[in-house]
XYZ file of N, CA and C in Angstrom:
255
model
N 69.031 13.489 49.912
C 68.460 14.897 50.069
C 67.001 14.985 49.677
N 66.249 15.764 50.152
C 64.845 16.035 49.802
C 64.341 17.550 49.872
N 63.564 17.952 49.165
C 63.022 19.193 49.300
C 62.076 19.251 50.352
N 61.957 20.299 51.186
C 60.793 20.347 52.123
C 60.464 21.878 52.303
N 59.405 22.045 52.747
C 59.159 23.603 53.061
C 58.980 23.799 54.525
N 59.588 24.990 55.241
C 59.582 25.213 56.619
C 58.161 25.413 56.906
N 57.559 24.869 57.868
C 56.124 25.097 58.442
C 56.300 25.674 59.728
N 57.289 25.591 60.448
C 57.422 26.097 61.844
C 58.615 25.993 62.585
N 58.910 26.259 63.816
C 59.915 26.026 64.627
C 59.617 25.385 65.866
N 60.638 24.576 66.308
C 60.572 23.935 67.560
C 61.402 24.461 68.522
N 61.070 24.477 69.885
C 61.895 25.227 70.924
C 62.300 23.929 71.944
N 63.436 23.859 72.371
C 63.744 23.041 73.335
C 64.680 23.761 74.407
N 64.250 23.344 75.715
C 64.904 24.096 76.694
C 66.230 23.330 76.848
N 66.455 22.173 76.597
C 67.756 21.409 76.727
C 67.944 20.824 75.431
N 69.339 20.955 74.961
C 69.717 20.485 73.613
C 70.986 19.855 73.738
N 71.289 18.870 72.942
C 72.722 18.218 72.851
C 73.839 19.380 72.653
N 74.985 19.241 73.266
C 75.939 20.294 73.146
C 76.295 20.546 71.602
N 76.079 19.385 70.711
C 76.386 19.783 69.305
C 75.569 20.563 68.567
N 74.316 20.706 69.149
C 73.310 21.482 68.452
C 73.417 23.198 68.928
N 74.596 23.600 69.507
C 74.544 24.916 69.783
C 74.552 25.751 68.467
N 73.864 26.694 68.334
C 73.825 27.635 67.133
C 72.756 27.138 66.088
N 72.331 25.979 66.395
C 71.365 25.321 65.479
C 70.088 25.785 65.647
N 69.194 26.172 64.799
C 67.615 26.300 65.103
C 67.003 24.884 64.637
N 65.728 24.697 65.288
C 65.252 23.318 65.093
C 63.901 23.851 64.079
N 63.885 23.443 62.847
C 62.786 23.783 61.941
C 62.103 22.545 61.752
N 60.699 22.827 61.821
C 59.598 21.843 61.484
C 59.465 21.978 59.863
N 59.691 20.801 59.161
C 59.598 20.754 57.588
C 58.749 19.874 57.230
N 57.942 20.154 56.156
C 57.191 19.256 55.242
C 57.683 18.836 54.090
N 57.934 17.678 53.908
C 58.673 17.084 52.784
C 57.957 17.282 51.625
N 58.547 17.442 50.522
C 57.740 17.812 49.093
C 58.223 16.661 48.120
N 57.020 16.080 47.622
C 57.426 15.249 46.390
C 58.183 15.895 45.177
N 58.270 15.032 44.103
C 58.799 15.666 42.772
C 58.199 16.622 42.292
N 56.665 16.711 42.541
C 55.896 17.617 41.893
C 55.751 18.959 43.001
N 56.471 18.885 44.082
C 56.562 19.969 44.955
C 55.248 20.153 45.837
N 54.652 19.116 45.839
C 53.185 18.986 46.642
C 53.819 18.170 47.967
N 53.106 18.536 49.001
C 53.499 18.094 50.308
C 53.151 16.272 50.375
N 54.314 15.554 50.805
C 53.918 14.273 51.009
C 54.765 13.820 52.184
N 54.181 12.744 53.098
C 54.640 12.222 54.173
C 54.462 13.317 55.430
N 54.650 12.646 56.574
C 54.492 13.663 57.655
C 55.889 14.605 58.003
N 55.169 15.630 58.488
C 56.594 16.847 58.932
C 57.437 16.038 59.955
N 58.746 16.633 60.003
C 59.559 16.242 60.885
C 60.450 17.518 61.124
N 61.357 17.243 62.266
C 62.126 18.425 62.630
C 63.493 18.120 62.193
N 64.245 19.424 61.783
C 65.495 19.316 61.011
C 66.282 20.395 61.708
N 67.686 20.275 61.789
C 68.495 21.345 62.373
C 68.852 22.257 61.381
N 68.879 23.357 61.652
C 68.954 24.464 60.691
C 69.931 25.553 61.111
N 71.136 25.790 60.436
C 72.044 26.656 60.653
C 71.899 27.887 59.674
N 71.106 27.869 58.879
C 70.892 28.919 57.800
C 69.779 29.794 58.215
N 68.881 29.624 59.068
C 67.777 30.375 59.887
C 66.744 30.532 58.622
N 66.399 29.527 57.863
C 65.220 29.364 56.945
C 64.066 29.893 57.633
N 63.324 30.795 56.896
C 61.985 31.136 57.612
C 60.931 30.185 57.156
N 59.725 30.549 57.756
C 58.508 29.832 57.689
C 58.080 30.055 56.178
N 57.874 28.915 55.250
C 57.287 29.185 53.924
C 58.361 29.001 52.912
N 59.460 29.052 53.503
C 60.774 28.879 52.468
C 60.839 27.492 52.230
N 61.553 27.224 50.870
C 61.646 25.692 50.485
C 63.299 25.397 50.795
N 63.469 24.538 51.390
C 64.871 24.251 51.779
C 65.430 22.762 51.187
N 66.553 22.480 51.250
C 67.091 21.144 51.029
C 67.520 20.422 52.384
N 67.049 19.262 52.422
C 67.112 18.553 53.797
C 68.089 17.229 53.575
N 69.051 17.062 54.263
C 69.866 15.927 54.086
C 69.540 14.888 55.293
N 69.443 13.778 54.964
C 69.106 12.671 56.149
C 70.212 11.945 56.724
N 71.474 12.271 56.304
C 72.678 11.584 56.469
C 73.094 11.955 57.901
N 72.908 11.225 58.877
C 73.176 11.617 60.161
C 74.899 11.684 60.404
N 75.411 10.804 59.698
C 76.929 10.989 59.777
C 77.406 12.190 59.236
N 76.790 12.520 58.266
C 77.063 13.896 57.674
C 77.070 15.090 58.574
N 75.863 15.112 59.347
C 75.383 16.008 60.137
C 76.635 16.319 61.370
N 76.964 14.736 61.641
C 78.054 14.904 62.702
C 79.278 15.370 62.382
N 79.858 14.987 61.011
C 81.065 15.571 60.394
C 80.942 17.167 60.424
N 79.681 17.557 59.899
C 79.512 19.014 59.973
C 79.606 19.632 61.236
N 79.298 18.963 62.311
C 79.352 19.530 63.639
C 80.573 19.248 64.325
N 81.424 18.445 63.619
C 82.743 18.021 64.313
C 82.486 17.237 65.636
N 81.241 16.461 65.697
C 81.008 15.726 66.899
C 80.287 14.516 66.430
N 80.997 13.387 66.561
C 80.738 12.088 66.213
C 79.753 11.607 66.897
N 79.260 12.180 68.248
C 78.237 11.741 69.086
C 76.710 12.650 68.734
N 76.726 13.458 67.746
C 75.634 14.234 67.473
C 74.508 13.592 67.097
N 73.246 13.676 67.820
C 72.041 13.005 67.580
C 71.190 13.384 66.328
N 71.807 14.357 65.654
C 71.161 14.921 64.380
C 71.133 14.025 63.272
N 69.757 13.838 62.670
C 69.514 13.096 61.458
C 69.314 13.756 60.190
N 68.268 14.621 60.548
C 68.086 15.663 59.502
C 68.529 16.988 59.638
N 69.262 17.561 58.660
C 69.513 19.048 58.655
C 69.576 19.781 57.420
N 69.212 20.978 57.441
C 69.042 21.671 56.307
C 70.378 21.900 55.926
N 70.696 21.656 54.443
C 72.048 22.043 53.715
C 71.910 23.268 52.909
N 70.836 23.753 52.718
C 70.386 24.984 51.729
C 69.264 25.383 51.493
N 68.998 26.605 51.361
C 67.667 27.337 51.007
C 67.636 27.571 49.449
N 66.442 27.067 48.964
C 66.069 27.059 47.443
C 65.673 28.771 47.314
N 66.402 29.096 46.200
C 66.176 30.444 45.778
C 65.542 30.542 44.314
N 64.322 30.571 44.136
C 64.078 30.513 42.664
C 63.908 31.886 41.945
């Protein structure tokens, strides 16, 4: 799990069926000091986190597949919560 800031959204005209109802958020990973580190990536998001919000991202693709109830889901990164400070 890693903290990240939502910096935008991605749009896809065609998605895997397991992504129905998921938004695609572009997230910037944060280090322990909450400063940006590494390159941004796309994470599936069912919570509807907005730009600027801090989220918790899980990188366990099997967890996403179990959450979707679709073992063939291509999701690797997905939002598991929005941080509310």
